[in-house]
Amino acid sequence: MRLEELIRKRLLGNQGLTKLLAKYCGAPAVFHGDAPDDNQKGWLDGRTFPRISFNYDTLADKERKNAGSLYVSIHCENIEAVGAVFPEDVVPLVVKLLKDVIFSPDDFGAFCCSWNRTDSYSIKETKSTNAAYSNNLVVGCDVTFDILEYPSQISTDPDPVIALNGYIAETIPEALVLHYHEIEDFVEATGRKPVVYVRNAGYAVDRQTNSVCWMKGALYIHLICPDSGIRMRMITALANEISLAGEVIMADGSPMLVSALEGNNGADYMTVGQLKLETMYGILRTRPLRIGLSAIEISGKRR
């Protein structure tokens, strides 16, 4: 599915939200882009509110490939009636359904949403041809989320990201490690099931020997979890485990040495990551030794 389809599927999958919304063509009023005009025949009983429309934009990011914002607009009619629904009834549900959720669309890599701000406003609704709704005051909220792509960082053997992904999966078995575990459509990061992303920040040749080319690099670990207390305990425990081990075994059985580790529990887990590892690993020189016999002369005495 495309990203907009996954977002709509996520919102429509919550009955607590959909029961509050108007119906258009038999489905809850959640739209990608602008909502249909109020005079369209698809509205059930002519009721066009409450409704949700959303859109997003992405920008090229040198490291992450894409970053941007998701905009969700919630419109309700300001009427005094039993059972009337207002934006403040809908906004908490929308934030809960989208905040700290990892989406896995077909057209992008994994995307994460983080709540940014909520803006309230009121407008005069004059487009409706329904006398009961025309010229009434409409109240709304625009909820803005930051979205950031988490593309696969896997390269080629020996791969420090693959090694660290596997190490984290064993150390924190309850965690979902991006690009190590499979994600179907979307997953919500929680205290019981946090999401971890390993980012390769670069590498360079350190020194060369006859048998090994030593590489030094930097890796960042993002632990996505809405509970700050659980997040701090988990990232600290992981830092302690890595510090005590001092190394991470790579796929070919060689060690990736951890020369330095820096943790920051207050860092933005979405953009920066809470742990930085300075590592060193070796690339073996495995050229076979070939001996040609065509130029060799053998002489000896015959007995």
PDB file of C-alpha atoms in Angstrom:
ATOM      1  CA  MET A   1       0.000   0.000   0.000  1.00  0.00           C
ATOM      2  CA  ARG A   2       1.019   3.608  -0.526  1.00  0.00           C
ATOM      3  CA  LEU A   3       1.653   5.858   2.479  1.00  0.00           C
ATOM      4  CA  GLU A   4      -1.685   7.688   2.191  1.00  0.00           C
ATOM      5  CA  GLU A   5      -3.523   4.357   2.059  1.00  0.00           C
ATOM      6  CA  LEU A   6      -1.792   3.145   5.209  1.00  0.00           C
ATOM      7  CA  ILE A   7      -2.599   6.364   7.080  1.00  0.00           C
ATOM      8  CA  ARG A   8      -6.262   6.092   6.095  1.00  0.00           C
ATOM      9  CA  LYS A   9      -6.315   2.396   7.039  1.00  0.00           C
ATOM     10  CA  ARG A  10      -4.851   3.240  10.438  1.00  0.00           C
ATOM     11  CA  LEU A  11      -7.516   5.883  11.133  1.00  0.00           C
ATOM     12  CA  LEU A  12     -10.419   3.788   9.843  1.00  0.00           C
ATOM     13  CA  GLY A  13      -9.326   0.815  11.931  1.00  0.00           C
ATOM     14  CA  ASN A  14     -10.359   2.503  15.180  1.00  0.00           C
ATOM     15  CA  GLN A  15     -14.072   2.217  15.932  1.00  0.00           C
ATOM     16  CA  GLY A  16     -13.869   4.822  18.673  1.00  0.00           C
ATOM     17  CA  LEU A  17     -12.915   7.364  16.019  1.00  0.00           C
ATOM     18  CA  THR A  18     -15.067   6.226  13.101  1.00  0.00           C
ATOM     19  CA  LYS A  19     -18.310   6.222  15.106  1.00  0.00           C
ATOM     20  CA  LEU A  20     -17.869   9.974  15.625  1.00  0.00           C
ATOM     21  CA  LEU A  21     -17.595  10.782  11.913  1.00  0.00           C
ATOM     22  CA  ALA A  22     -20.099  11.421   9.155  1.00  0.00           C
ATOM     23  CA  LYS A  23     -20.434   8.809   6.409  1.00  0.00           C
ATOM     24  CA  TYR A  24     -19.606   9.318   2.745  1.00  0.00           C
ATOM     25  CA  CYS A  25     -20.456   6.550   0.249  1.00  0.00           C
ATOM     26  CA  GLY A  26     -20.909   4.174   3.159  1.00  0.00           C
ATOM     27  CA  ALA A  27     -17.467   4.799   4.725  1.00  0.00           C
ATOM     28  CA  PRO A  28     -16.407   7.102   7.596  1.00  0.00           C
ATOM     29  CA  ALA A  29     -15.478  10.582   6.388  1.00  0.00           C
ATOM     30  CA  VAL A  30     -11.668  10.299   6.240  1.00  0.00           C
ATOM     31  CA  PHE A  31     -10.138  11.728   3.066  1.00  0.00           C
ATOM     32  CA  HIS A  32      -6.690  12.088   1.559  1.00  0.00           C
ATOM     33  CA  GLY A  33      -6.753  15.622   0.184  1.00  0.00           C
ATOM     34  CA  ASP A  34      -9.836  17.816   0.163  1.00  0.00           C
ATOM     35  CA  ALA A  35     -13.185  16.434   1.294  1.00  0.00           C
ATOM     36  CA  PRO A  36     -15.968  16.169  -1.315  1.00  0.00           C
ATOM     37  CA  ASP A  37     -18.305  19.152  -1.651  1.00  0.00           C
ATOM     38  CA  ASP A  38     -21.218  19.294   0.762  1.00  0.00           C
ATOM     39  CA  ASN A  39     -23.717  18.982  -2.102  1.00  0.00           C
ATOM     40  CA  GLN A  40     -22.356  15.625  -3.262  1.00  0.00           C
ATOM     41  CA  LYS A  41     -24.923  12.808  -3.087  1.00  0.00           C
ATOM     42  CA  GLY A  42     -22.643  10.433  -1.198  1.00  0.00           C
ATOM     43  CA  TRP A  43     -23.166  12.059   2.215  1.00  0.00           C
ATOM     44  CA  LEU A  44     -25.443   9.966   4.436  1.00  0.00           C
ATOM     45  CA  ASP A  45     -28.591  11.920   5.400  1.00  0.00           C
ATOM     46  CA  GLY A  46     -26.904  15.123   4.191  1.00  0.00           C
ATOM     47  CA  ARG A  47     -24.652  15.074   7.264  1.00  0.00           C
ATOM     48  CA  THR A  48     -21.209  16.354   6.227  1.00  0.00           C
ATOM     49  CA  PHE A  49     -19.578  16.810   9.663  1.00  0.00           C
ATOM     50  CA  PRO A  50     -17.503  15.731  11.554  1.00  0.00           C
ATOM     51  CA  ARG A  51     -14.901  14.802   8.951  1.00  0.00           C
ATOM     52  CA  ILE A  52     -11.154  14.379   8.625  1.00  0.00           C
ATOM     53  CA  SER A  53      -8.897  15.215   5.711  1.00  0.00           C
ATOM     54  CA  PHE A  54      -5.142  14.793   5.589  1.00  0.00           C
ATOM     55  CA  ASN A  55      -2.211  15.449   3.345  1.00  0.00           C
ATOM     56  CA  TYR A  56       1.550  15.231   3.591  1.00  0.00           C
ATOM     57  CA  ASP A  57       4.631  16.597   1.908  1.00  0.00           C
ATOM     58  CA  THR A  58       8.115  15.148   1.763  1.00  0.00           C
ATOM     59  CA  LEU A  59      11.450  16.809   1.151  1.00  0.00           C
ATOM     60  CA  ALA A  60      14.686  15.241   0.003  1.00  0.00           C
ATOM     61  CA  ASP A  61      17.016  14.631   2.933  1.00  0.00           C
ATOM     62  CA  LYS A  62      20.696  13.929   2.304  1.00  0.00           C
ATOM     63  CA  GLU A  63      20.870  11.162   4.868  1.00  0.00           C
ATOM     64  CA  ARG A  64      17.323   9.902   5.314  1.00  0.00           C
ATOM     65  CA  LYS A  65      16.127  10.175   1.692  1.00  0.00           C
ATOM     66  CA  ASN A  66      12.847  11.809   2.718  1.00  0.00           C
ATOM     67  CA  ALA A  67      11.522  13.961   5.546  1.00  0.00           C
ATOM     68  CA  GLY A  68       8.470  16.160   5.819  1.00  0.00           C
ATOM     69  CA  SER A  69       5.158  16.827   7.546  1.00  0.00           C
ATOM     70  CA  LEU A  70       1.738  15.218   7.817  1.00  0.00           C
ATOM     71  CA  TYR A  71      -1.232  17.584   8.150  1.00  0.00           C
ATOM     72  CA  VAL A  72      -4.536  16.308   9.543  1.00  0.00           C
ATOM     73  CA  SER A  73      -7.557  18.659   9.481  1.00  0.00           C
ATOM     74  CA  ILE A  74     -10.588  17.935  11.661  1.00  0.00           C
ATOM     75  CA  HIS A  75     -13.808  19.847  10.968  1.00  0.00           C
ATOM     76  CA  CYS A  76     -16.941  19.811  13.123  1.00  0.00           C
ATOM     77  CA  GLU A  77     -20.084  21.895  13.115  1.00  0.00           C
ATOM     78  CA  ASN A  78     -20.543  24.156  16.115  1.00  0.00           C
ATOM     79  CA  ILE A  79     -24.073  23.192  17.112  1.00  0.00           C
ATOM     80  CA  GLU A  80     -25.764  22.846  20.458  1.00  0.00           C
ATOM     81  CA  ALA A  81     -27.237  19.366  20.363  1.00  0.00           C
ATOM     82  CA  VAL A  82     -27.159  16.145  22.314  1.00  0.00           C
ATOM     83  CA  GLY A  83     -24.304  14.017  21.062  1.00  0.00           C
ATOM     84  CA  ALA A  84     -22.635  16.863  19.170  1.00  0.00           C
ATOM     85  CA  VAL A  85     -18.990  16.125  18.352  1.00  0.00           C
ATOM     86  CA  PHE A  86     -16.268  18.771  18.595  1.00  0.00           C
ATOM     87  CA  PRO A  87     -12.600  18.741  17.548  1.00  0.00           C
ATOM     88  CA  GLU A  88     -11.454  18.232  21.129  1.00  0.00           C
ATOM     89  CA  ASP A  89     -13.290  14.872  21.039  1.00  0.00           C
ATOM     90  CA  VAL A  90     -11.479  13.782  17.880  1.00  0.00           C
ATOM     91  CA  VAL A  91      -7.956  15.229  18.237  1.00  0.00           C
ATOM     92  CA  PRO A  92      -6.750  12.962  21.090  1.00  0.00           C
ATOM     93  CA  LEU A  93      -7.802   9.877  19.140  1.00  0.00           C
ATOM     94  CA  VAL A  94      -6.009  11.051  15.984  1.00  0.00           C
ATOM     95  CA  VAL A  95      -2.815  11.877  17.896  1.00  0.00           C
ATOM     96  CA  LYS A  96      -2.868   8.510  19.671  1.00  0.00           C
ATOM     97  CA  LEU A  97      -3.400   6.643  16.378  1.00  0.00           C
ATOM     98  CA  LEU A  98      -0.564   8.358  14.495  1.00  0.00           C
ATOM     99  CA  LYS A  99       2.047   9.369  17.073  1.00  0.00           C
ATOM    100  CA  ASP A 100       5.106   7.056  17.254  1.00  0.00           C
ATOM    101  CA  VAL A 101       3.695   4.763  14.572  1.00  0.00           C
ATOM    102  CA  ILE A 102       6.023   3.219  12.003  1.00  0.00           C
ATOM    103  CA  PHE A 103       4.463   2.869   8.552  1.00  0.00           C
ATOM    104  CA  SER A 104       5.916   0.533   5.924  1.00  0.00           C
ATOM    105  CA  PRO A 105       4.549   1.727   2.555  1.00  0.00           C
ATOM    106  CA  ASP A 106       5.415   0.312  -0.837  1.00  0.00           C
ATOM    107  CA  ASP A 107       6.460   3.683  -2.248  1.00  0.00           C
ATOM    108  CA  PHE A 108       8.887   4.660   0.554  1.00  0.00           C
ATOM    109  CA  GLY A 109      11.019   3.103   3.242  1.00  0.00           C
ATOM    110  CA  ALA A 110       9.747   2.921   6.816  1.00  0.00           C
ATOM    111  CA  PHE A 111       8.196   6.207   7.996  1.00  0.00           C
ATOM    112  CA  CYS A 112       7.659   7.390  11.573  1.00  0.00           C
ATOM    113  CA  CYS A 113       5.173  10.063  12.701  1.00  0.00           C
ATOM    114  CA  SER A 114       5.837  12.351  15.655  1.00  0.00           C
ATOM    115  CA  TRP A 115       3.263  14.873  16.918  1.00  0.00           C
ATOM    116  CA  ASN A 116       4.381  18.485  16.443  1.00  0.00           C
ATOM    117  CA  ARG A 117       1.496  20.882  17.164  1.00  0.00           C
ATOM    118  CA  THR A 118      -2.281  21.413  17.147  1.00  0.00           C
ATOM    119  CA  ASP A 119      -3.926  24.640  15.948  1.00  0.00           C
ATOM    120  CA  SER A 120      -7.603  25.460  16.509  1.00  0.00           C
ATOM    121  CA  TYR A 121      -9.720  27.825  14.424  1.00  0.00           C
ATOM    122  CA  SER A 122     -13.270  28.554  13.253  1.00  0.00           C
ATOM    123  CA  ILE A 123     -14.649  29.284   9.795  1.00  0.00           C
ATOM    124  CA  LYS A 124     -17.987  30.126   8.218  1.00  0.00           C
ATOM    125  CA  GLU A 125     -19.311  27.213   6.158  1.00  0.00           C
ATOM    126  CA  THR A 126     -21.109  28.759   3.156  1.00  0.00           C
ATOM    127  CA  LYS A 127     -20.685  26.057   0.474  1.00  0.00           C
ATOM    128  CA  SER A 128     -23.434  23.767   1.698  1.00  0.00           C
ATOM    129  CA  THR A 129     -26.764  23.715  -0.158  1.00  0.00           C
ATOM    130  CA  ASN A 130     -28.400  22.062   2.816  1.00  0.00           C
ATOM    131  CA  ALA A 131     -30.336  24.721   4.716  1.00  0.00           C
ATOM    132  CA  ALA A 132     -29.644  23.009   8.004  1.00  0.00           C
ATOM    133  CA  TYR A 133     -25.903  23.400   7.474  1.00  0.00           C
ATOM    134  CA  SER A 134     -25.452  26.541   5.417  1.00  0.00           C
ATOM    135  CA  ASN A 135     -23.844  29.622   6.990  1.00  0.00           C
ATOM    136  CA  ASN A 136     -23.198  27.820  10.261  1.00  0.00           C
ATOM    137  CA  LEU A 137     -19.956  28.190  12.149  1.00  0.00           C
ATOM    138  CA  VAL A 138     -17.515  25.334  11.619  1.00  0.00           C
ATOM    139  CA  VAL A 139     -14.821  24.713  14.190  1.00  0.00           C
ATOM    140  CA  GLY A 140     -11.684  22.875  13.278  1.00  0.00           C
ATOM    141  CA  CYS A 141      -8.227  21.781  14.300  1.00  0.00           C
ATOM    142  CA  ASP A 142      -5.103  21.249  12.227  1.00  0.00           C
ATOM    143  CA  VAL A 143      -2.839  18.616  13.733  1.00  0.00           C
ATOM    144  CA  THR A 144       0.726  18.604  12.379  1.00  0.00           C
ATOM    145  CA  PHE A 145       3.048  15.619  12.608  1.00  0.00           C
ATOM    146  CA  ASP A 146       6.707  15.441  11.669  1.00  0.00           C
ATOM    147  CA  ILE A 147       7.435  12.456   9.480  1.00  0.00           C
ATOM    148  CA  LEU A 148      10.862  11.004   8.794  1.00  0.00           C
ATOM    149  CA  GLU A 149      11.924   8.085   6.665  1.00  0.00           C
ATOM    150  CA  TYR A 150      14.030   5.288   8.117  1.00  0.00           C
ATOM    151  CA  PRO A 151      15.564   3.644   5.037  1.00  0.00           C
ATOM    152  CA  SER A 152      17.495   0.407   5.155  1.00  0.00           C
ATOM    153  CA  GLN A 153      21.141   0.979   6.088  1.00  0.00           C
ATOM    154  CA  ILE A 154      22.279  -2.515   5.107  1.00  0.00           C
ATOM    155  CA  SER A 155      25.212  -2.460   2.674  1.00  0.00           C
ATOM    156  CA  THR A 156      27.589  -5.366   2.087  1.00  0.00           C
ATOM    157  CA  ASP A 157      29.563  -7.897   4.099  1.00  0.00           C
ATOM    158  CA  PRO A 158      31.107  -7.179   6.527  1.00  0.00           C
ATOM    159  CA  ASP A 159      28.186  -4.970   7.512  1.00  0.00           C
ATOM    160  CA  PRO A 160      28.236  -3.238  10.933  1.00  0.00           C
ATOM    161  CA  VAL A 161      24.489  -2.434  10.744  1.00  0.00           C
ATOM    162  CA  ILE A 162      23.517  -6.086  10.232  1.00  0.00           C
ATOM    163  CA  ALA A 163      25.743  -7.082  13.149  1.00  0.00           C
ATOM    164  CA  LEU A 164      24.331  -4.458  15.516  1.00  0.00           C
ATOM    165  CA  ASN A 165      20.729  -5.186  14.437  1.00  0.00           C
ATOM    166  CA  GLY A 166      21.187  -8.840  15.362  1.00  0.00           C
ATOM    167  CA  TYR A 167      22.886  -7.982  18.651  1.00  0.00           C
ATOM    168  CA  ILE A 168      20.044  -5.645  19.689  1.00  0.00           C
ATOM    169  CA  ALA A 169      17.401  -8.223  18.683  1.00  0.00           C
ATOM    170  CA  GLU A 170      19.033 -10.733  21.047  1.00  0.00           C
ATOM    171  CA  THR A 171      19.664  -8.221  23.856  1.00  0.00           C
ATOM    172  CA  ILE A 172      16.158  -6.672  23.760  1.00  0.00           C
ATOM    173  CA  PRO A 173      13.953  -9.539  22.514  1.00  0.00           C
ATOM    174  CA  GLU A 174      10.745  -7.565  23.044  1.00  0.00           C
ATOM    175  CA  ALA A 175      11.922  -4.828  20.642  1.00  0.00           C
ATOM    176  CA  LEU A 176      11.143  -4.627  16.943  1.00  0.00           C
ATOM    177  CA  VAL A 177      14.356  -3.836  15.054  1.00  0.00           C
ATOM    178  CA  LEU A 178      13.718  -2.037  11.774  1.00  0.00           C
ATOM    179  CA  HIS A 179      15.046  -3.855   8.697  1.00  0.00           C
ATOM    180  CA  TYR A 180      15.782  -6.920  10.824  1.00  0.00           C
ATOM    181  CA  HIS A 181      12.201  -7.831  11.701  1.00  0.00           C
ATOM    182  CA  GLU A 182       9.425  -7.650   9.114  1.00  0.00           C
ATOM    183  CA  ILE A 183       6.677  -4.996   9.390  1.00  0.00           C
ATOM    184  CA  GLU A 184       3.281  -5.500   7.766  1.00  0.00           C
ATOM    185  CA  ASP A 185       1.686  -2.119   6.969  1.00  0.00           C
ATOM    186  CA  PHE A 186       2.384  -0.377  10.303  1.00  0.00           C
ATOM    187  CA  VAL A 187       3.363  -0.945  13.913  1.00  0.00           C
ATOM    188  CA  GLU A 188       2.881   1.211  17.008  1.00  0.00           C
ATOM    189  CA  ALA A 189       5.894   1.746  19.244  1.00  0.00           C
ATOM    190  CA  THR A 190       4.939   1.086  22.873  1.00  0.00           C
ATOM    191  CA  GLY A 191       6.644   0.460  26.186  1.00  0.00           C
ATOM    192  CA  ARG A 192       6.016  -3.259  25.763  1.00  0.00           C
ATOM    193  CA  LYS A 193       7.237  -3.280  22.160  1.00  0.00           C
ATOM    194  CA  PRO A 194       9.662  -0.441  21.375  1.00  0.00           C
ATOM    195  CA  VAL A 195      11.077   0.078  17.901  1.00  0.00           C
ATOM    196  CA  VAL A 196      14.835   0.313  17.313  1.00  0.00           C
ATOM    197  CA  TYR A 197      16.586   1.776  14.276  1.00  0.00           C
ATOM    198  CA  VAL A 198      20.336   1.595  13.627  1.00  0.00           C
ATOM    199  CA  ARG A 199      21.837   4.322  11.453  1.00  0.00           C
ATOM    200  CA  ASN A 200      25.274   4.262   9.869  1.00  0.00           C
ATOM    201  CA  ALA A 201      26.782   7.749  10.206  1.00  0.00           C
ATOM    202  CA  GLY A 202      29.894   7.072   8.141  1.00  0.00           C
ATOM    203  CA  TYR A 203      33.162   5.143   7.983  1.00  0.00           C
ATOM    204  CA  ALA A 204      36.807   5.627   7.003  1.00  0.00           C
ATOM    205  CA  VAL A 205      40.019   3.621   6.691  1.00  0.00           C
ATOM    206  CA  ASP A 206      41.938   3.619   9.970  1.00  0.00           C
ATOM    207  CA  ARG A 207      45.020   1.576   9.121  1.00  0.00           C
ATOM    208  CA  GLN A 208      46.106  -1.247   6.882  1.00  0.00           C
ATOM    209  CA  THR A 209      48.102  -4.355   7.595  1.00  0.00           C
ATOM    210  CA  ASN A 210      49.235  -7.248   5.454  1.00  0.00           C
ATOM    211  CA  SER A 211      46.085  -9.305   6.142  1.00  0.00           C
ATOM    212  CA  VAL A 212      43.437  -6.784   7.295  1.00  0.00           C
ATOM    213  CA  CYS A 213      42.149  -3.359   6.290  1.00  0.00           C
ATOM    214  CA  TRP A 214      40.879  -1.766   9.495  1.00  0.00           C
ATOM    215  CA  MET A 215      37.804   0.470   9.200  1.00  0.00           C
ATOM    216  CA  LYS A 216      36.508   2.894  11.793  1.00  0.00           C
ATOM    217  CA  GLY A 217      32.936   4.096  11.774  1.00  0.00           C
ATOM    218  CA  ALA A 218      30.076   5.606  13.748  1.00  0.00           C
ATOM    219  CA  LEU A 219      26.669   4.071  14.401  1.00  0.00           C
ATOM    220  CA  TYR A 220      23.605   5.700  15.988  1.00  0.00           C
ATOM    221  CA  ILE A 221      20.867   3.774  17.784  1.00  0.00           C
ATOM    222  CA  HIS A 222      17.331   5.227  17.854  1.00  0.00           C
ATOM    223  CA  LEU A 223      15.010   3.683  20.438  1.00  0.00           C
ATOM    224  CA  ILE A 224      11.451   4.796  19.672  1.00  0.00           C
ATOM    225  CA  CYS A 225       9.168   4.512  22.685  1.00  0.00           C
ATOM    226  CA  PRO A 226       6.511   6.987  23.925  1.00  0.00           C
ATOM    227  CA  ASP A 227       7.171   6.275  27.625  1.00  0.00           C
ATOM    228  CA  SER A 228      10.190   8.384  28.622  1.00  0.00           C
ATOM    229  CA  GLY A 229      10.883   6.328  31.747  1.00  0.00           C
ATOM    230  CA  ILE A 230      10.918   2.995  29.914  1.00  0.00           C
ATOM    231  CA  ARG A 231      12.869   4.562  27.067  1.00  0.00           C
ATOM    232  CA  MET A 232      15.597   5.789  29.420  1.00  0.00           C
ATOM    233  CA  ARG A 233      15.886   2.433  31.224  1.00  0.00           C
ATOM    234  CA  MET A 234      16.085   0.452  27.997  1.00  0.00           C
ATOM    235  CA  ILE A 235      18.672   2.643  26.292  1.00  0.00           C
ATOM    236  CA  THR A 236      20.801   2.750  29.449  1.00  0.00           C
ATOM    237  CA  ALA A 237      20.630  -1.035  29.824  1.00  0.00           C
ATOM    238  CA  LEU A 238      21.616  -1.471  26.177  1.00  0.00           C
ATOM    239  CA  ALA A 239      24.541   0.942  26.606  1.00  0.00           C
ATOM    240  CA  ASN A 240      25.725  -1.033  29.636  1.00  0.00           C
ATOM    241  CA  GLU A 241      25.513  -4.355  27.757  1.00  0.00           C
ATOM    242  CA  ILE A 242      27.502  -3.033  24.805  1.00  0.00           C
ATOM    243  CA  SER A 243      30.095  -1.400  27.079  1.00  0.00           C
ATOM    244  CA  LEU A 244      30.656  -4.633  29.025  1.00  0.00           C
ATOM    245  CA  ALA A 245      30.864  -6.751  25.873  1.00  0.00           C
ATOM    246  CA  GLY A 246      33.216  -4.313  24.153  1.00  0.00           C
ATOM    247  CA  GLU A 247      32.489  -5.905  20.793  1.00  0.00           C
ATOM    248  CA  VAL A 248      29.767  -7.111  18.480  1.00  0.00           C
ATOM    249  CA  ILE A 249      30.326 -10.250  16.422  1.00  0.00           C
ATOM    250  CA  MET A 250      29.778  -9.760  12.702  1.00  0.00           C
ATOM    251  CA  ALA A 251      28.287 -12.200  10.207  1.00  0.00           C
ATOM    252  CA  ASP A 252      31.680 -13.634   9.221  1.00  0.00           C
ATOM    253  CA  GLY A 253      32.572 -14.317  12.872  1.00  0.00           C
ATOM    254  CA  SER A 254      34.991 -11.400  13.195  1.00  0.00           C
ATOM    255  CA  PRO A 255      34.598  -8.837  15.999  1.00  0.00           C
ATOM    256  CA  MET A 256      33.475  -5.245  15.565  1.00  0.00           C
ATOM    257  CA  LEU A 257      35.232  -3.470  18.416  1.00  0.00           C
ATOM    258  CA  VAL A 258      33.427  -0.659  20.239  1.00  0.00           C
ATOM    259  CA  SER A 259      36.114   1.926  20.958  1.00  0.00           C
ATOM    260  CA  ALA A 260      33.792   4.590  22.394  1.00  0.00           C
ATOM    261  CA  LEU A 261      30.147   4.925  23.394  1.00  0.00           C
ATOM    262  CA  GLU A 262      28.204   8.127  24.015  1.00  0.00           C
ATOM    263  CA  GLY A 263      24.649   8.193  25.347  1.00  0.00           C
ATOM    264  CA  ASN A 264      22.145  11.024  25.571  1.00  0.00           C
ATOM    265  CA  ASN A 265      18.760  10.109  27.038  1.00  0.00           C
ATOM    266  CA  GLY A 266      17.432  13.567  26.230  1.00  0.00           C
ATOM    267  CA  ALA A 267      18.246  13.378  22.518  1.00  0.00           C
ATOM    268  CA  ASP A 268      15.431  13.349  19.976  1.00  0.00           C
ATOM    269  CA  TYR A 269      14.932   9.664  19.278  1.00  0.00           C
ATOM    270  CA  MET A 270      13.357  10.445  15.928  1.00  0.00           C
ATOM    271  CA  THR A 271      16.102  12.545  14.340  1.00  0.00           C
ATOM    272  CA  VAL A 272      19.308  12.071  16.356  1.00  0.00           C
ATOM    273  CA  GLY A 273      19.237   8.820  18.315  1.00  0.00           C
ATOM    274  CA  GLN A 274      20.195   8.292  21.949  1.00  0.00           C
ATOM    275  CA  LEU A 275      23.345   6.180  21.516  1.00  0.00           C
ATOM    276  CA  LYS A 276      26.428   6.811  19.410  1.00  0.00           C
ATOM    277  CA  LEU A 277      28.978   4.017  18.945  1.00  0.00           C
ATOM    278  CA  GLU A 278      32.460   4.511  17.564  1.00  0.00           C
ATOM    279  CA  THR A 279      33.513   1.202  16.100  1.00  0.00           C
ATOM    280  CA  MET A 280      36.415  -0.546  14.402  1.00  0.00           C
ATOM    281  CA  TYR A 281      36.224  -3.663  12.255  1.00  0.00           C
ATOM    282  CA  GLY A 282      38.438  -5.415   9.763  1.00  0.00           C
ATOM    283  CA  ILE A 283      38.086  -6.347   6.111  1.00  0.00           C
ATOM    284  CA  LEU A 284      40.159  -9.438   5.402  1.00  0.00           C
ATOM    285  CA  ARG A 285      42.456  -9.554   2.411  1.00  0.00           C
ATOM    286  CA  THR A 286      41.457 -12.927   1.009  1.00  0.00           C
ATOM    287  CA  ARG A 287      43.265 -12.956  -2.328  1.00  0.00           C
ATOM    288  CA  PRO A 288      44.267 -16.539  -3.175  1.00  0.00           C
ATOM    289  CA  LEU A 289      47.919 -17.304  -3.712  1.00  0.00           C
ATOM    290  CA  ARG A 290      48.439 -18.577  -7.252  1.00  0.00           C
ATOM    291  CA  ILE A 291      51.654 -20.358  -8.267  1.00  0.00           C
ATOM    292  CA  GLY A 292      52.399 -20.910 -11.914  1.00  0.00           C
ATOM    293  CA  LEU A 293      54.509 -23.910 -12.843  1.00  0.00           C
ATOM    294  CA  SER A 294      55.119 -23.123 -16.504  1.00  0.00           C
ATOM    295  CA  ALA A 295      58.357 -21.211 -15.885  1.00  0.00           C
ATOM    296  CA  ILE A 296      59.886 -23.673 -13.407  1.00  0.00           C
ATOM    297  CA  GLU A 297      62.740 -25.885 -14.587  1.00  0.00           C
ATOM    298  CA  ILE A 298      63.588 -29.078 -12.693  1.00  0.00           C
ATOM    299  CA  SER A 299      66.936 -30.736 -13.134  1.00  0.00           C
ATOM    300  CA  GLY A 300      68.655 -33.643 -11.355  1.00  0.00           C
ATOM    301  CA  LYS A 301      70.952 -36.552 -11.709  1.00  0.00           C
ATOM    302  CA  ARG A 302      69.613 -39.788 -13.090  1.00  0.00           C
ATOM    303  CA  ARG A 303      70.461 -42.795 -10.965  1.00  0.00           C
TER     304      ARG A 303
END
